[in-house]
PDB file of C-alpha atoms in Angstrom:
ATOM      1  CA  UNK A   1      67.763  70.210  89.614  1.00  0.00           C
ATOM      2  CA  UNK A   2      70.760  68.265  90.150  1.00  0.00           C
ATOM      3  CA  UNK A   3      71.314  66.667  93.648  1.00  0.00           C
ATOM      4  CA  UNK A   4      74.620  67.275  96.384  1.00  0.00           C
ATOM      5  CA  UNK A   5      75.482  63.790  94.855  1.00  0.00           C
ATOM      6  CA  UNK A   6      75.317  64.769  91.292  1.00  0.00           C
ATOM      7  CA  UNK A   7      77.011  67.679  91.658  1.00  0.00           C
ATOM      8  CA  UNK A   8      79.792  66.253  93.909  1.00  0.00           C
ATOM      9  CA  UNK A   9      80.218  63.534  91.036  1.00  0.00           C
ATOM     10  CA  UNK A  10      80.378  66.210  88.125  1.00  0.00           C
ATOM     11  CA  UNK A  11      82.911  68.552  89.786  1.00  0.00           C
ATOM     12  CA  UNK A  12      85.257  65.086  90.805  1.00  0.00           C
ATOM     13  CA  UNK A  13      85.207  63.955  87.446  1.00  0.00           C
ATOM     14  CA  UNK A  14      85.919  67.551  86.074  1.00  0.00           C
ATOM     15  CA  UNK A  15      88.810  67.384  87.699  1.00  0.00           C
ATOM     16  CA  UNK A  16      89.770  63.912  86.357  1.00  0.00           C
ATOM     17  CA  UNK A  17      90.064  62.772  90.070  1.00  0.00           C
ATOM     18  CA  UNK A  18      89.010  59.405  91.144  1.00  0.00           C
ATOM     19  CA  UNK A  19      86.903  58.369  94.390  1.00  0.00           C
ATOM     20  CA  UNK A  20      90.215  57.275  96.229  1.00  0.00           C
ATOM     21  CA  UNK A  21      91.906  60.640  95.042  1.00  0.00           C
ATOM     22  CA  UNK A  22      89.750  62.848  95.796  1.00  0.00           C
ATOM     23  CA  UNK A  23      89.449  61.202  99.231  1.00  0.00           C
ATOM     24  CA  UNK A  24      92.954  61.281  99.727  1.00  0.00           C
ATOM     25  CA  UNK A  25      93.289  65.102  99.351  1.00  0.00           C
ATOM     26  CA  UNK A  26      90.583  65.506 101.357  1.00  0.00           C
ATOM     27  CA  UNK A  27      91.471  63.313 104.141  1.00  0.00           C
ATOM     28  CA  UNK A  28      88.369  61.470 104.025  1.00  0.00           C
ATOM     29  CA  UNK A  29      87.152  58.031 103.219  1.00  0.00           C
ATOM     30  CA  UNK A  30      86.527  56.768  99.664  1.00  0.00           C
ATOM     31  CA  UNK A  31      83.747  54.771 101.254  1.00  0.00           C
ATOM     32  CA  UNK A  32      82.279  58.812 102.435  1.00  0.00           C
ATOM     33  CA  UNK A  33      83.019  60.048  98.764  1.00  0.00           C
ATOM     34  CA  UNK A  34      80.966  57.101  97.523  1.00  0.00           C
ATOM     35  CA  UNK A  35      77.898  57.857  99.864  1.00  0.00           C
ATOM     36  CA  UNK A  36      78.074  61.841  99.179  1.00  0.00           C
ATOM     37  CA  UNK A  37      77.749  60.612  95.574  1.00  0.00           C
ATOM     38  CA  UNK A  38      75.068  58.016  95.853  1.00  0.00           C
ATOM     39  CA  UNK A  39      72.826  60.557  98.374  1.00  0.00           C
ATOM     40  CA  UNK A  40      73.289  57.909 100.885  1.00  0.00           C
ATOM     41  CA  UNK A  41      74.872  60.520 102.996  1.00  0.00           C
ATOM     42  CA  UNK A  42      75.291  64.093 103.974  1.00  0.00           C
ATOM     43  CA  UNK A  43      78.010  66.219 104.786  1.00  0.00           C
ATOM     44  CA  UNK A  44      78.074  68.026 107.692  1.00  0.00           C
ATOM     45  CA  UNK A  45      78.435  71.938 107.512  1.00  0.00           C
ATOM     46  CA  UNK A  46      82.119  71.933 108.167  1.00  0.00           C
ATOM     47  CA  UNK A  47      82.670  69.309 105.722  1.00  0.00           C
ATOM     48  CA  UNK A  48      80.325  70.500 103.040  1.00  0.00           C
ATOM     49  CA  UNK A  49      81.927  74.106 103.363  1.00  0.00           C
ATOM     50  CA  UNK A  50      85.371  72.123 102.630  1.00  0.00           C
ATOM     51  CA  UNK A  51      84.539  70.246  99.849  1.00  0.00           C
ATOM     52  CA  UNK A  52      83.419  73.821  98.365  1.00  0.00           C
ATOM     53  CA  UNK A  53      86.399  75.363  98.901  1.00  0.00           C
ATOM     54  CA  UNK A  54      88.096  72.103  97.336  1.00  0.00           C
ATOM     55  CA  UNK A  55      85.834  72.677  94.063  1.00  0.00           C
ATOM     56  CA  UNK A  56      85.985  76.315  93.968  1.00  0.00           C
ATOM     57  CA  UNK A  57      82.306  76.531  94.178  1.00  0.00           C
ATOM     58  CA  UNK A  58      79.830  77.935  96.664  1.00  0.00           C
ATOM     59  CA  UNK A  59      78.136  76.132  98.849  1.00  0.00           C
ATOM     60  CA  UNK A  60      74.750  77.059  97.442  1.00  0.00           C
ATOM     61  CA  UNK A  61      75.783  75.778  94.702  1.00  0.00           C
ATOM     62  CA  UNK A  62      76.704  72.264  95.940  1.00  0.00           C
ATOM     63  CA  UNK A  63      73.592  72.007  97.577  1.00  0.00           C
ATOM     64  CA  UNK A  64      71.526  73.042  94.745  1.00  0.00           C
ATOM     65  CA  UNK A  65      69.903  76.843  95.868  1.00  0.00           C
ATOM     66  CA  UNK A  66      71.771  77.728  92.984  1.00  0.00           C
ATOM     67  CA  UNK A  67      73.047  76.867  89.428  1.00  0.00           C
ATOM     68  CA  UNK A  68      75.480  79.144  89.561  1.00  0.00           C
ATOM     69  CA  UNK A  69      78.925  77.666  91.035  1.00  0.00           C
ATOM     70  CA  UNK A  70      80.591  80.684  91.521  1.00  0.00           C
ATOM     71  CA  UNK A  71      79.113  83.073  93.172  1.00  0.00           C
ATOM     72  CA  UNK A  72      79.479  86.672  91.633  1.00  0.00           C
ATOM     73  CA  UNK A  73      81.437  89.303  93.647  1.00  0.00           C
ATOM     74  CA  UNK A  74      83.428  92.398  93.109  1.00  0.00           C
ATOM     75  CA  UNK A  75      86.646  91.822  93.851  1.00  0.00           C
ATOM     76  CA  UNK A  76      89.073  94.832  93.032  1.00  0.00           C
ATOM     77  CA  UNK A  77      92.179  93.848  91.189  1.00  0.00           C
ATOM     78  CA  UNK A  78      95.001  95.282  93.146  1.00  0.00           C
ATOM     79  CA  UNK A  79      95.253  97.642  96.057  1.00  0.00           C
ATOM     80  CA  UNK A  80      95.272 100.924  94.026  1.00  0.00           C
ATOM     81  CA  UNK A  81      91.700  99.799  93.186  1.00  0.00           C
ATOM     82  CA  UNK A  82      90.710  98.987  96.245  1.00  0.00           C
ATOM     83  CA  UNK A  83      91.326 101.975  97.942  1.00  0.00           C
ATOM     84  CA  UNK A  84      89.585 104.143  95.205  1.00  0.00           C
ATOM     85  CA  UNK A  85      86.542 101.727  95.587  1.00  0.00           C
ATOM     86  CA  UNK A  86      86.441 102.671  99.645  1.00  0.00           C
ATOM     87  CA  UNK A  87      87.206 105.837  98.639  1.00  0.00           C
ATOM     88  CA  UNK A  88      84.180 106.335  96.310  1.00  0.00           C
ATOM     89  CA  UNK A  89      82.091 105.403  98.968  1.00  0.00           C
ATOM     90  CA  UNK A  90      82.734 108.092 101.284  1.00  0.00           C
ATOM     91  CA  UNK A  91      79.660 110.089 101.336  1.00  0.00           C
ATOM     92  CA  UNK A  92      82.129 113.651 101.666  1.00  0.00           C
ATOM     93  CA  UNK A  93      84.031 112.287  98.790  1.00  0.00           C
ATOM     94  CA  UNK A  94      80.636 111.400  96.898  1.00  0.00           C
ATOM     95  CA  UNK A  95      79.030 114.926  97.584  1.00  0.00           C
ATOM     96  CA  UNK A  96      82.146 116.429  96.132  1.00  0.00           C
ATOM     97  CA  UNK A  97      82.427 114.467  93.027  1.00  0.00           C
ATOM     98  CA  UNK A  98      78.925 115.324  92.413  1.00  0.00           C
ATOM     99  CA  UNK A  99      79.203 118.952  92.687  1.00  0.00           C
ATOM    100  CA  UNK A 100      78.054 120.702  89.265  1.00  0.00           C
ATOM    101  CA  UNK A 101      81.318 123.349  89.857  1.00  0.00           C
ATOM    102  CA  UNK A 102      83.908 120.006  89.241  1.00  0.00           C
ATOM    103  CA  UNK A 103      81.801 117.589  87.107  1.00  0.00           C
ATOM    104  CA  UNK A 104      83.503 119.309  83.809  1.00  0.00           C
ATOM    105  CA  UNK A 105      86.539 119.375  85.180  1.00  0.00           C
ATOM    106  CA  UNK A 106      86.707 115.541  86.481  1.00  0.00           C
ATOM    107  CA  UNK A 107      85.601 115.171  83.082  1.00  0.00           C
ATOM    108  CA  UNK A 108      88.468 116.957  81.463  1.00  0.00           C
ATOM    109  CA  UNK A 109      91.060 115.028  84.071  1.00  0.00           C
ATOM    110  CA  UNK A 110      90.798 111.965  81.646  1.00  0.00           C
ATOM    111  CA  UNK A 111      92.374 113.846  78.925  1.00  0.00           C
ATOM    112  CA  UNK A 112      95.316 114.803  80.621  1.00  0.00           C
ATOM    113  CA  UNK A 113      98.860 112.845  79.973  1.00  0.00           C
ATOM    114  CA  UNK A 114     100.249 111.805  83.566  1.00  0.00           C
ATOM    115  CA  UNK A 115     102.736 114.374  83.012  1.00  0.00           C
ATOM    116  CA  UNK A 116      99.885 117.378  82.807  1.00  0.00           C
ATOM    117  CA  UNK A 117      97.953 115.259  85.748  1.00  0.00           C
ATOM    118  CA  UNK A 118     101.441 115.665  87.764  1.00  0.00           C
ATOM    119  CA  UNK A 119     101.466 119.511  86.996  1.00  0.00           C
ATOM    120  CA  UNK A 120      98.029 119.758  87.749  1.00  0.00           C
ATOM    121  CA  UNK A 121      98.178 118.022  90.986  1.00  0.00           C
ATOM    122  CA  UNK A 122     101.452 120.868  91.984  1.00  0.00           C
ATOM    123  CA  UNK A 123      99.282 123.165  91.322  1.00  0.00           C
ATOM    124  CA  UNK A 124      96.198 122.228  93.611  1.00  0.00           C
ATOM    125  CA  UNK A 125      98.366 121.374  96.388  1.00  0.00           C
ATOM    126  CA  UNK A 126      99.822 124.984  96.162  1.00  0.00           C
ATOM    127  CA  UNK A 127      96.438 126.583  95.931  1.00  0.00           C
ATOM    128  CA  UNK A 128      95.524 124.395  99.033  1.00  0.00           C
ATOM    129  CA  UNK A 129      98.433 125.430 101.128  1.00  0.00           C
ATOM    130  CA  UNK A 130      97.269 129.142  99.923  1.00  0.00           C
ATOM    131  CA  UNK A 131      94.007 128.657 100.657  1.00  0.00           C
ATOM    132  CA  UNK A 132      95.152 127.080 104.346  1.00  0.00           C
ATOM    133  CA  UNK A 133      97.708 130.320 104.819  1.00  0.00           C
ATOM    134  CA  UNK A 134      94.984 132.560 103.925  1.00  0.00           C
ATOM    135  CA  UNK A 135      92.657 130.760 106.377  1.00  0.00           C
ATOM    136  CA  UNK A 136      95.105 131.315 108.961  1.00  0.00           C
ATOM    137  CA  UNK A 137      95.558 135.184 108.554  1.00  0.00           C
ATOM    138  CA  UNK A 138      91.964 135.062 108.728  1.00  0.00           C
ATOM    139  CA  UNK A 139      91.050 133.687 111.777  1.00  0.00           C
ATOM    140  CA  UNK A 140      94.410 135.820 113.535  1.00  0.00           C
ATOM    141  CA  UNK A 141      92.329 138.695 112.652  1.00  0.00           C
ATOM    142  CA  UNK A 142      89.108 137.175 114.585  1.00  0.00           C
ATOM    143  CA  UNK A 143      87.541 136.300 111.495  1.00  0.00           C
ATOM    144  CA  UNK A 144      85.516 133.383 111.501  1.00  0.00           C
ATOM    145  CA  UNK A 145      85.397 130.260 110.025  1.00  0.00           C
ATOM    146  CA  UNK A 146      82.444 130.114 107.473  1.00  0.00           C
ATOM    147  CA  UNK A 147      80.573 126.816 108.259  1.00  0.00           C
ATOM    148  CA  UNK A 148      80.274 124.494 105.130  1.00  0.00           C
ATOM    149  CA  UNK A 149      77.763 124.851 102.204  1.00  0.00           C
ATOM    150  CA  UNK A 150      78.580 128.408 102.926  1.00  0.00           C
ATOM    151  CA  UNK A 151      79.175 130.623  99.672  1.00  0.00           C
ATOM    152  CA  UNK A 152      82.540 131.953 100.894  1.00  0.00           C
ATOM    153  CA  UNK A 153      84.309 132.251  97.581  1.00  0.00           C
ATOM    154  CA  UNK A 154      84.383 136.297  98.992  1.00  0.00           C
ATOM    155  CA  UNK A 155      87.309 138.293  99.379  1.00  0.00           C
ATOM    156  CA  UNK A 156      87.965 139.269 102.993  1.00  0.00           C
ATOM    157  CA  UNK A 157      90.382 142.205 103.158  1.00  0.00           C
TER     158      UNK A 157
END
């Protein structure tokens, strides 16, 4: 396993820097550099978190817990992704994705051109605000609310 030294050396000359550059760009001492390199000397933990951040590299990887310098972590590409990622783990979101009665159909979405997703997506709102209306009549004629899990796929008339 390669020492803090080693691996401070490696990454410098990686980046074709010299002692007195790299020193420079951290605002440290080329005299410092030379000790971190040597294992004459240790960083401290503010100074050993900056030189990983100047190498791109973890710190666990600097200090040899891991071989691995960069540490492996999800990161979603843009916003859009993002939000569907925090979306996906919302358990109401999760229960409802896994219900059998939509599995084909969330299967099916894939197919669709964004065009017949558009027309698609018109058509659930409206069945929404339909549902919502008819909700509404409902409980102005004192019926109640059916709690969820509920099978109330029933006609009231």
């Amino acid at each position: 396993m390669k020492s803090l030294g080693e691996r401070l050396a490696a990454l410098r000359k990686e980046k074709a820097l010299t002692q007195a550059e790299m020193a420079r760009r951290l605002n440290m001492g080329q005299s410092t550099i030379a000790m971190y390199e040597r294992n004459k000397r240790s960083p401290d933990a503010e100074t050993l978190q900056k030189l990983a951040d100047f190498f791109k590299v973890s710190v666990d990887f600097l200090l040899g817990r891991t071989d691995t310098p960069h540490p492996v972590v999800y990161e979603p590409q843009d916003e859009k992704q993002r939000k569907t990622t925090l979306l996906l783990q919302e358990p109401d979101v999760r229960t409802f994705l896994a219900d059998p009665l939509f599995e084909d159909l969330f299967k099916r979405l894939s197919e669709l051109t964004p065009r017949e997703k558009a027309k698609l997506a018109r058509y659930w709102n409206q069945a929404l605000k339909d549902i919502e209306k008819e909700r509404l009549r409902l409980r102005q004629c004192g019926v109640p609310d059916l709690p969820a899990g509920r099978n109330n796929d029933k006609e009231h008339t």
